[in-house]
Amino acid sequence: MEKILIIEDEESILMALEDNLKLEGYDVASARDGELGLSKVMENQYDLIILDIMLPKMNGFDVCRRIRQEGISTPILMLTAKSQEIDKVLGLELGADDYVTKPFSPRELIARVKALLRRAKPQEQGIEFYHFGDIEVDFKKYEIKKKGKQIYLTALEFALLHFLIKHKGEVVSRDAILDEVWGNDVFVQPRTVDKHIAELRKKIEDDPPNPKFVVGVRSIGYKFVE
Ligand code: CA
């Protein structure tokens, strides 16, 4: 369940937001002033923050600035008052992702919330099922078949293949592969990528030394083609 924090002091707006978001299946938390809102953001993990500008104790701009200064990248949807164009611009400059102008309809707000949540998770919009050559892959079930026969890939090889297919036709560098498949905080030599690519080729290619799908691009990286 996705968690949304609403930082808003106007009771009626807060209640309406809470009700509508809960109806949509979100887990909703709230704070009625800027300071409390900020401390909640520091202490908990949210998927989205809805932030009003005019707030007691600390205004929404300062809350937004502080959140970004702390390196927290949770999407922020700002609530701005009608016709205050300057607020929208300032909010976006401070690191807000989008804004909704008051008064807004629940429907409009929900649409913005959904769009922001979707945008925030591009990596998770992965490919579930893919077919190339005589290979069929089900990334969700971690199953792969070659000529109708089950073959075995490690979780890392699945991730590697998924990344390459996602970037079909593009050259991806070893560093990009390391960042995405191994993760930023793991220290691995770029050559490790080559080793795993070789293993993957042995499993999926008919003639691994002359690969048809996972091709090397000299001194840069790899490319998935079909
Ligand atoms: Ca307010």
XYZ file of N, CA and C and ligand atoms in Angstrom:
679
model
N 0.840 -1.191 0.000
C 0.000 0.000 0.000
C 0.880 1.247 0.000
N 0.586 2.200 -0.856
C 1.401 3.401 -0.932
C 1.000 4.393 0.145
N 2.018 5.001 0.757
C 1.774 5.908 1.882
C 1.869 7.361 1.455
N 0.850 8.101 1.814
C 0.814 9.519 1.447
C 0.705 10.365 2.710
N 1.531 11.392 2.797
C 1.448 12.335 3.921
C 0.820 13.633 3.426
N -0.202 14.088 4.144
C -0.829 15.362 3.801
C -0.429 16.378 4.862
N 0.180 17.476 4.430
C 0.524 18.554 5.370
C -0.390 19.732 5.023
N -1.398 19.907 5.839
C -2.462 20.893 5.550
C -3.148 21.241 6.860
N -3.375 22.541 7.073
C -3.980 22.961 8.341
C -5.488 23.195 8.238
N -6.007 23.336 7.032
C -7.447 23.570 6.909
C -8.181 22.251 7.060
N -8.906 22.176 8.159
C -9.559 20.929 8.542
C -10.426 20.331 7.425
N -11.241 21.186 6.794
C -12.180 20.659 5.795
C -11.439 20.068 4.598
N -10.374 20.744 4.182
C -9.601 20.246 3.036
C -8.881 18.963 3.421
N -8.302 18.972 4.609
C -7.590 17.788 5.094
C -8.501 16.557 5.146
N -9.691 16.757 5.704
C -10.646 15.649 5.821
C -11.040 15.111 4.447
N -11.340 16.045 3.544
C -11.763 15.626 2.202
C -10.640 14.855 1.509
N -9.421 15.362 1.652
C -8.271 14.689 1.037
C -8.088 13.294 1.616
N -8.138 13.227 2.931
C -7.969 11.938 3.603
C -8.993 10.926 3.114
N -10.252 11.350 3.111
C -11.329 10.443 2.701
C -11.138 9.948 1.278
N -10.854 10.886 0.391
C -10.729 10.507 -1.017
C -9.535 9.597 -1.277
N -8.429 9.886 -0.617
C -7.233 9.071 -0.831
C -7.403 7.672 -0.220
N -8.063 7.624 0.929
C -8.308 6.321 1.559
C -9.226 5.478 0.687
N -10.216 6.134 0.095
C -11.124 5.424 -0.812
C -10.383 4.817 -1.990
N -9.318 5.503 -2.400
C -8.515 5.003 -3.524
C -7.538 3.922 -3.087
N -7.539 3.630 -1.789
C -6.691 2.552 -1.304
C -5.324 2.982 -0.791
N -5.116 4.283 -0.583
C -3.821 4.720 -0.062
C -3.829 4.728 1.465
N -2.632 4.574 2.004
C -2.429 4.674 3.436
C -2.111 6.149 3.697
N -2.944 6.815 4.484
C -2.822 8.273 4.610
C -2.421 8.703 6.018
N -1.425 9.598 6.087
C -1.041 10.207 7.358
C -1.193 11.713 7.182
N -1.296 12.442 8.302
C -1.454 13.883 8.148
C -0.697 14.655 9.216
N -0.424 15.921 8.895
C 0.194 16.835 9.848
C -0.473 18.185 9.645
N -0.748 18.898 10.748
C -1.478 20.157 10.636
C -0.607 21.404 10.713
N 0.686 21.219 10.808
C 1.575 22.374 10.673
C 2.884 21.948 10.006
N 3.634 22.944 9.552
C 4.843 22.674 8.776
C 5.914 21.919 9.554
N 6.117 22.309 10.797
C 7.162 21.658 11.601
C 6.873 20.179 11.823
N 5.626 19.908 12.190
C 5.234 18.514 12.427
C 5.348 17.715 11.127
N 4.912 18.357 10.032
C 4.997 17.698 8.727
C 6.435 17.320 8.411
N 7.337 18.278 8.589
C 8.747 18.024 8.297
C 9.296 16.896 9.164
N 8.950 16.910 10.451
C 9.489 15.852 11.317
C 8.935 14.481 10.925
N 7.691 14.455 10.462
C 7.148 13.173 9.995
C 7.883 12.679 8.751
N 8.214 13.615 7.869
C 8.934 13.233 6.653
C 10.311 12.665 7.009
N 10.941 13.246 8.033
C 12.273 12.784 8.451
C 12.208 11.400 9.088
N 11.120 11.123 9.767
C 11.046 9.887 10.543
C 10.403 8.713 9.811
N 9.648 8.991 8.769
C 8.935 7.920 8.083
C 9.244 7.919 6.598
N 8.850 6.844 5.976
C 8.997 6.701 4.534
C 7.634 6.905 3.891
N 7.525 7.920 3.047
C 6.265 8.115 2.320
C 6.534 7.973 0.829
N 5.469 7.660 0.098
C 5.603 7.569 -1.353
C 5.279 8.892 -2.014
N 4.532 9.723 -1.277
C 4.141 11.022 -1.821
C 3.800 11.964 -0.668
N 4.093 13.270 -0.879
C 3.740 14.271 0.128
C 2.858 15.321 -0.533
N 1.722 15.590 0.090
C 0.853 16.670 -0.383
C 1.074 17.819 0.587
N 1.503 18.948 0.060
C 1.987 20.034 0.910
C 1.284 21.348 0.612
N 0.638 21.891 1.624
C 0.010 23.201 1.491
C 1.085 24.275 1.663
N 0.813 25.481 1.173
C 1.823 26.542 1.322
C 1.626 27.333 2.615
N 0.410 27.811 2.834
C 0.158 28.597 4.038
C -0.086 27.656 5.208
N 0.919 27.539 6.054
C 0.842 26.598 7.174
C 1.343 27.266 8.452
N 0.830 26.883 9.609
C 1.385 27.411 10.858
C 2.801 26.877 11.092
N 3.574 27.619 11.837
C 4.937 27.261 12.294
C 6.011 27.282 11.202
N 5.735 26.662 10.067
C 6.720 26.708 8.975
C 5.932 26.607 7.681
N 6.167 27.523 6.744
C 5.349 27.480 5.528
C 5.799 26.366 4.584
N 4.943 26.096 3.609
C 5.182 24.975 2.697
C 6.452 25.110 1.875
N 6.824 26.340 1.523
C 8.066 26.524 0.765
C 9.263 26.082 1.596
N 9.269 26.505 2.862
C 10.398 26.122 3.726
C 10.416 24.615 3.977
N 9.235 24.049 4.139
C 9.169 22.596 4.347
C 9.750 21.887 3.123
N 9.335 22.334 1.958
C 9.794 21.740 0.702
C 11.313 21.862 0.570
N 11.824 23.062 0.839
C 13.264 23.299 0.741
C 14.034 22.373 1.697
N 13.539 22.287 2.927
C 14.213 21.445 3.929
C 14.200 19.960 3.534
N 13.081 19.519 3.011
C 12.980 18.108 2.595
C 14.047 17.802 1.546
N 14.182 18.688 0.569
C 15.165 18.460 -0.494
C 16.597 18.621 0.027
N 16.782 19.548 0.964
C 18.129 19.718 1.551
C 18.564 18.460 2.290
N 17.589 17.747 2.820
C 17.906 16.508 3.540
C 18.168 15.354 2.572
N 18.034 15.633 1.285
C 18.284 14.593 0.289
C 17.124 13.623 0.117
N 15.952 14.016 0.611
C 14.774 13.147 0.482
C 14.096 13.477 -0.848
N 13.926 12.456 -1.687
C 13.431 12.739 -3.040
C 11.965 12.357 -3.252
N 11.256 12.085 -2.165
C 9.830 11.754 -2.252
C 9.086 12.823 -3.076
N 8.238 12.411 -4.013
C 7.497 13.401 -4.798
C 6.645 14.315 -3.909
N 6.637 15.595 -4.254
C 5.845 16.571 -3.493
C 4.827 17.220 -4.427
N 3.580 17.163 -4.008
C 2.491 17.823 -4.731
C 2.071 19.015 -3.884
N 2.231 20.226 -4.415
C 1.903 21.415 -3.628
C 0.478 21.870 -3.889
N -0.135 22.398 -2.836
C -1.470 22.968 -2.956
C -1.305 24.484 -2.971
N -1.676 25.120 -4.062
C -1.504 26.565 -4.144
C -2.861 27.237 -4.234
N -2.895 28.491 -3.776
C -4.144 29.237 -3.855
C -4.322 29.754 -5.274
N -5.565 29.911 -5.647
C -5.895 30.332 -7.006
C -5.195 31.640 -7.377
N -4.721 31.714 -8.603
C -4.132 32.911 -9.203
C -2.776 33.317 -8.604
N -2.232 32.505 -7.745
C -0.904 32.861 -7.245
C 0.171 32.166 -8.067
N 0.327 32.671 -9.272
C 1.253 32.076 -10.235
C 2.663 31.979 -9.646
N 3.041 32.992 -8.905
C 4.378 33.040 -8.324
C 4.617 31.833 -7.405
N 3.587 31.436 -6.695
C 3.705 30.298 -5.781
C 4.059 29.010 -6.524
N 3.418 28.839 -7.673
C 3.662 27.620 -8.450
C 5.107 27.571 -8.892
N 5.579 28.705 -9.429
C 6.940 28.753 -9.934
C 7.930 28.514 -8.802
N 7.714 29.219 -7.697
C 8.618 29.084 -6.558
C 8.612 27.643 -6.030
N 7.439 27.071 -5.915
C 7.330 25.703 -5.427
C 8.117 24.736 -6.291
N 8.000 24.872 -7.593
C 8.703 23.964 -8.497
C 10.209 24.195 -8.421
N 10.593 25.476 -8.239
C 12.028 25.781 -8.110
C 12.613 25.170 -6.843
N 11.801 25.101 -5.823
C 12.283 24.561 -4.549
C 12.283 23.042 -4.526
N 11.798 22.447 -5.579
C 11.871 20.996 -5.652
C 10.539 20.267 -5.567
N 9.431 21.021 -5.618
C 8.131 20.341 -5.676
C 7.999 19.729 -7.070
N 7.208 18.688 -7.203
C 7.091 17.998 -8.483
C 5.888 18.443 -9.290
N 4.865 18.887 -8.589
C 3.657 19.318 -9.280
C 2.833 20.142 -8.295
N 1.780 20.781 -8.778
C 0.927 21.546 -7.877
C -0.514 21.423 -8.320
N -1.402 21.628 -7.396
C -2.825 21.666 -7.696
C -3.337 22.975 -7.116
N -4.168 23.669 -7.896
C -4.684 24.966 -7.454
C -5.993 24.782 -6.697
N -6.061 25.435 -5.553
C -7.294 25.407 -4.765
C -8.298 26.386 -5.366
N -9.572 26.105 -5.416
C -10.181 24.838 -5.002
C -10.035 23.789 -6.104
N -9.828 22.561 -5.719
C -9.634 21.505 -6.715
C -10.697 20.434 -6.497
N -10.948 19.665 -7.524
C -11.904 18.570 -7.359
C -11.112 17.344 -6.906
N -11.748 16.479 -6.122
C -11.057 15.266 -5.676
C -10.521 14.471 -6.866
N -11.287 14.470 -7.929
C -10.915 13.714 -9.110
C -9.599 14.209 -9.714
N -9.487 15.546 -9.790
C -8.277 16.143 -10.343
C -7.082 15.797 -9.465
N -7.295 15.924 -8.163
C -6.204 15.643 -7.239
C -5.738 14.189 -7.329
N -6.694 13.275 -7.361
C -6.360 11.849 -7.445
C -5.576 11.563 -8.731
N -5.991 12.207 -9.814
C -5.297 12.001 -11.092
C -3.837 12.453 -10.975
N -3.626 13.595 -10.322
C -2.251 14.104 -10.154
C -1.428 13.175 -9.265
N -2.067 12.697 -8.221
C -1.393 11.793 -7.283
C -0.947 10.529 -8.028
N -1.849 9.974 -8.790
C -1.527 8.749 -9.528
C -0.399 8.967 -10.530
N -0.466 10.101 -11.226
C 0.569 10.394 -12.221
C 1.932 10.533 -11.550
N 1.960 11.219 -10.413
C 3.230 11.407 -9.707
C 3.799 10.090 -9.195
N 2.936 9.264 -8.652
C 3.394 7.977 -8.128
C 3.924 7.098 -9.257
N 3.270 7.177 -10.389
C 3.694 6.386 -11.539
C 5.066 6.864 -12.024
N 5.214 8.186 -12.111
C 6.465 8.763 -12.590
C 7.628 8.461 -11.645
N 7.298 8.370 -10.360
C 8.351 8.172 -9.368
C 8.942 6.766 -9.413
N 8.279 5.862 -10.113
C 8.767 4.484 -10.113
C 9.024 3.950 -11.512
N 9.874 4.631 -12.268
C 10.070 4.156 -13.636
C 10.717 2.778 -13.699
N 11.600 2.468 -12.723
C 12.320 1.190 -12.778
C 11.375 0.030 -12.530
N 10.310 0.312 -11.793
C 9.410 -0.779 -11.480
C 8.423 -1.085 -12.599
N 8.379 -0.170 -13.566
C 7.516 -0.455 -14.707
C 8.297 -1.347 -15.658
N 8.601 -2.504 -15.197
C 9.441 -3.381 -15.986
C 8.656 -4.184 -16.996
N 9.388 -4.967 -17.741
C 8.762 -5.856 -18.701
C 8.444 -7.148 -17.953
N 7.251 -7.637 -18.106
C 6.884 -8.869 -17.416
C 7.206 -10.100 -18.240
N 6.907 -9.987 -19.522
C 7.049 -11.133 -20.391
C 7.724 -10.692 -21.674
N 8.665 -11.491 -22.151
C 9.343 -11.109 -23.376
C 9.727 -12.339 -24.181
N 9.650 -12.169 -25.501
C 9.922 -13.275 -26.401
C 10.918 -12.813 -27.455
N 11.991 -13.520 -27.611
C 12.953 -13.191 -28.682
C 13.608 -14.487 -29.157
N 13.873 -14.567 -30.466
C 14.442 -15.789 -31.023
C 13.618 -16.981 -30.574
N 14.285 -17.978 -29.999
C 13.522 -19.122 -29.499
C 13.445 -19.102 -27.958
N 13.585 -17.907 -27.427
C 13.567 -17.725 -25.971
C 12.265 -17.053 -25.520
N 11.718 -17.577 -24.433
C 10.548 -16.939 -23.803
C 10.907 -16.672 -22.341
N 10.772 -15.423 -21.913
C 11.102 -15.101 -20.521
C 9.885 -14.561 -19.794
N 9.688 -15.070 -18.599
C 8.663 -14.525 -17.720
C 9.424 -13.914 -16.536
N 9.598 -12.581 -16.576
C 10.406 -11.928 -15.546
C 9.720 -11.919 -14.189
N 8.422 -12.033 -14.204
C 7.696 -12.000 -12.937
C 7.877 -13.308 -12.170
N 7.850 -14.392 -12.930
C 7.994 -15.710 -12.286
C 9.432 -16.213 -12.301
N 10.333 -15.426 -12.892
C 11.726 -15.861 -13.029
C 11.808 -17.197 -13.763
N 11.108 -17.267 -14.883
C 11.151 -18.484 -15.687
C 11.623 -18.153 -17.089
N 12.460 -19.004 -17.604
C 12.938 -18.787 -18.967
C 13.020 -20.118 -19.699
N 12.565 -20.089 -20.944
C 12.579 -21.303 -21.764
C 13.299 -21.029 -23.065
N 14.076 -22.002 -23.478
C 14.730 -21.931 -24.782
C 14.224 -23.116 -25.589
N 13.692 -22.856 -26.739
C 13.053 -23.878 -27.583
C 12.051 -24.699 -26.773
N 11.307 -24.013 -25.920
C 10.278 -24.675 -25.118
C 10.780 -25.419 -23.898
N 12.107 -25.457 -23.740
C 12.687 -26.189 -22.608
C 13.186 -25.205 -21.546
N 12.869 -25.508 -20.307
C 13.273 -24.655 -19.198
C 14.799 -24.555 -19.084
N 15.307 -23.323 -18.970
C 16.738 -23.174 -18.665
C 16.846 -22.380 -17.368
N 18.036 -22.315 -16.785
C 18.164 -21.655 -15.485
C 19.087 -20.459 -15.509
N 18.571 -19.349 -15.017
C 19.377 -18.140 -14.876
C 19.404 -17.770 -13.395
N 20.488 -17.161 -12.974
C 20.536 -16.646 -11.600
C 19.695 -15.365 -11.543
N 19.385 -14.915 -10.340
C 18.612 -13.679 -10.188
C 19.353 -12.520 -10.842
N 20.658 -12.530 -10.708
C 21.474 -11.467 -11.302
C 21.401 -11.512 -12.826
N 21.438 -12.711 -13.383
C 21.342 -12.841 -14.839
C 19.969 -12.402 -15.346
N 18.940 -12.694 -14.558
C 17.602 -12.208 -14.918
C 17.580 -10.679 -14.936
N 18.158 -10.088 -13.910
C 18.176 -8.627 -13.808
C 18.967 -8.011 -14.954
N 20.066 -8.658 -15.277
C 20.926 -8.195 -16.365
C 20.171 -8.258 -17.698
N 19.526 -9.377 -17.957
C 18.775 -9.552 -19.194
C 17.609 -8.555 -19.266
N 16.960 -8.352 -18.132
C 15.841 -7.416 -18.074
C 16.299 -6.002 -18.424
N 17.413 -5.625 -17.856
C 17.951 -4.285 -18.118
C 18.305 -4.118 -19.599
N 18.951 -5.123 -20.170
C 19.344 -5.041 -21.579
C 18.122 -4.973 -22.488
N 17.116 -5.778 -22.197
C 15.900 -5.793 -23.030
C 15.161 -4.461 -22.906
N 15.134 -3.930 -21.682
C 14.463 -2.645 -21.456
C 15.099 -1.557 -22.328
N 16.392 -1.711 -22.576
C 17.109 -0.716 -23.385
C 17.436 -1.263 -24.765
N 16.543 -2.095 -25.267
C 16.720 -2.735 -26.567
C 17.159 -1.725 -27.630
N 18.214 -2.075 -28.351
C 18.674 -1.209 -29.430
C 19.598 -0.085 -28.988
N 19.723 0.101 -27.681
C 20.607 1.163 -27.165
C 21.890 0.535 -26.647
N 22.979 1.285 -26.776
C 24.223 0.813 -26.184
C 24.206 1.208 -24.711
N 24.374 0.231 -23.819
C 24.441 0.561 -22.393
C 25.862 0.309 -21.891
N 26.387 1.270 -21.177
C 27.766 1.161 -20.704
C 27.852 0.193 -19.528
N 29.058 -0.285 -19.256
C 29.262 -1.173 -18.106
C 28.856 -0.458 -16.814
N 29.188 0.816 -16.747
C 28.834 1.575 -15.537
C 27.326 1.679 -15.349
N 26.612 1.900 -16.443
C 25.150 1.988 -16.354
C 24.584 0.648 -15.898
N 25.159 -0.427 -16.413
C 24.704 -1.771 -16.016
C 24.987 -2.002 -14.533
N 26.176 -1.615 -14.102
C 26.529 -1.783 -12.686
C 25.569 -1.018 -11.780
N 25.306 0.237 -12.144
C 24.409 1.059 -11.329
C 23.027 0.450 -11.213
N 22.521 -0.032 -12.336
C 21.148 -0.511 -12.360
C 21.011 -1.937 -11.806
N 21.925 -2.801 -12.196
C 21.766 -4.212 -11.835
C 22.391 -4.531 -10.479
N 23.549 -3.954 -10.246
C 24.230 -4.246 -8.977
C 23.865 -3.219 -7.898
N 23.515 -2.027 -8.329
C 23.179 -0.972 -7.366
C 24.372 -0.076 -7.100
N 24.070 1.182 -6.824
C 25.112 2.197 -6.656
C 26.072 1.939 -5.521
N 25.556 1.330 -4.462
C 26.380 1.257 -3.262
C 27.241 -0.004 -3.182
N 27.197 -0.795 -4.218
C 28.024 -2.002 -4.219
C 29.243 -1.732 -5.082
N 30.410 -2.052 -4.558
C 31.610 -1.822 -5.351
C 31.987 -3.068 -6.131
N 31.862 -2.976 -7.439
C 32.190 -4.098 -8.314
C 33.004 -3.550 -9.472
N 33.958 -4.321 -9.925
C 34.751 -3.917 -11.082
C 33.903 -4.003 -12.351
N 34.061 -3.020 -13.257
C 33.301 -3.090 -14.507
C 33.500 -4.415 -15.254
N 34.683 -5.023 -15.068
C 34.958 -6.299 -15.745
C 34.010 -7.414 -15.282
N 33.493 -7.269 -14.073
C 32.542 -8.252 -13.547
C 31.344 -8.370 -14.487
N 30.964 -7.235 -15.067
C 29.839 -7.224 -16.005
C 30.134 -8.180 -17.158
N 31.349 -8.098 -17.678
C 31.721 -8.943 -18.819
C 31.611 -10.429 -18.479
N 32.018 -10.740 -17.257
C 31.971 -12.136 -16.815
C 30.520 -12.657 -16.803
N 29.641 -11.830 -16.276
C 28.240 -12.248 -16.197
C 27.555 -12.240 -17.561
N 27.970 -11.329 -18.408
C 27.432 -11.316 -19.771
C 27.825 -12.619 -20.467
N 29.061 -13.028 -20.258
C 29.538 -14.271 -20.866
C 28.699 -15.460 -20.388
N 28.403 -15.490 -19.094
C 27.582 -16.571 -18.539
C 26.177 -16.553 -19.140
N 25.628 -15.359 -19.235
C 24.285 -15.207 -19.803
C 24.252 -15.688 -21.250
N 25.277 -15.311 -21.998
C 25.348 -15.736 -23.407
C 25.388 -17.255 -23.536
N 26.147 -17.895 -22.664
C 26.241 -19.360 -22.716
C 24.859 -19.992 -22.599
N 24.005 -19.326 -21.836
C 22.676 -19.891 -21.606
C 21.662 -19.546 -22.688
N 21.751 -18.337 -23.208
C 20.684 -17.936 -24.145
C 21.081 -17.953 -25.623
N 22.368 -17.841 -25.907
C 22.778 -17.761 -27.311
C 23.032 -19.157 -27.893
N 22.744 -19.309 -29.175
C 23.035 -20.576 -29.849
C 24.541 -20.756 -30.000
N 25.208 -19.653 -30.347
C 26.654 -19.685 -30.550
C 27.269 -18.565 -29.699
N 27.542 -18.844 -28.425
C 27.969 -17.780 -27.499
C 29.150 -16.913 -27.963
N 30.165 -17.474 -28.620
C 31.255 -16.586 -29.057
C 30.816 -15.613 -30.163
N 29.761 -15.955 -30.853
C 29.221 -15.053 -31.886
C 27.775 -14.699 -31.551
N 27.594 -13.904 -30.525
C 26.242 -13.652 -30.016
C 25.351 -12.903 -31.007
N 24.093 -13.293 -30.973
C 23.110 -12.676 -31.869
C 22.272 -11.638 -31.122
N 22.075 -11.868 -29.822
C 21.188 -10.988 -29.051
C 21.926 -9.990 -28.160
N 22.863 -10.516 -27.372
C 23.604 -9.618 -26.487
C 24.962 -9.337 -27.127
N 25.009 -8.241 -27.850
C 26.234 -7.952 -28.586
C 27.096 -6.931 -27.838
N 28.391 -7.101 -27.979
C 29.325 -6.186 -27.335
C 29.562 -4.984 -28.228
N 29.705 -3.830 -27.601
C 30.043 -2.632 -28.361
C 31.411 -2.202 -27.848
N 32.381 -2.383 -28.672
C 33.781 -2.221 -28.308
C 34.042 -1.033 -27.384
N 34.706 -1.319 -26.302
C 35.151 -0.364 -25.278
C 34.028 0.443 -24.609
N 32.772 0.190 -24.950
C 31.697 0.934 -24.283
C 30.858 0.021 -23.392
N 30.236 -0.952 -24.006
C 29.362 -1.804 -23.219
C 28.652 -2.810 -24.091
N 27.343 -2.879 -23.918
C 26.570 -3.917 -24.595
C 25.280 -3.361 -25.163
N 24.711 -4.153 -26.059
C 23.458 -3.759 -26.691
C 22.639 -5.008 -26.926
N 21.336 -4.920 -26.616
C 20.440 -6.033 -26.914
C 19.804 -5.770 -28.270
N 19.931 -6.738 -29.156
C 19.310 -6.608 -30.483
C 18.554 -7.887 -30.797
N 17.615 -7.769 -31.721
C 16.960 -8.997 -32.181
C 16.509 -8.850 -33.612
Ca -3.285 26.411 4.783
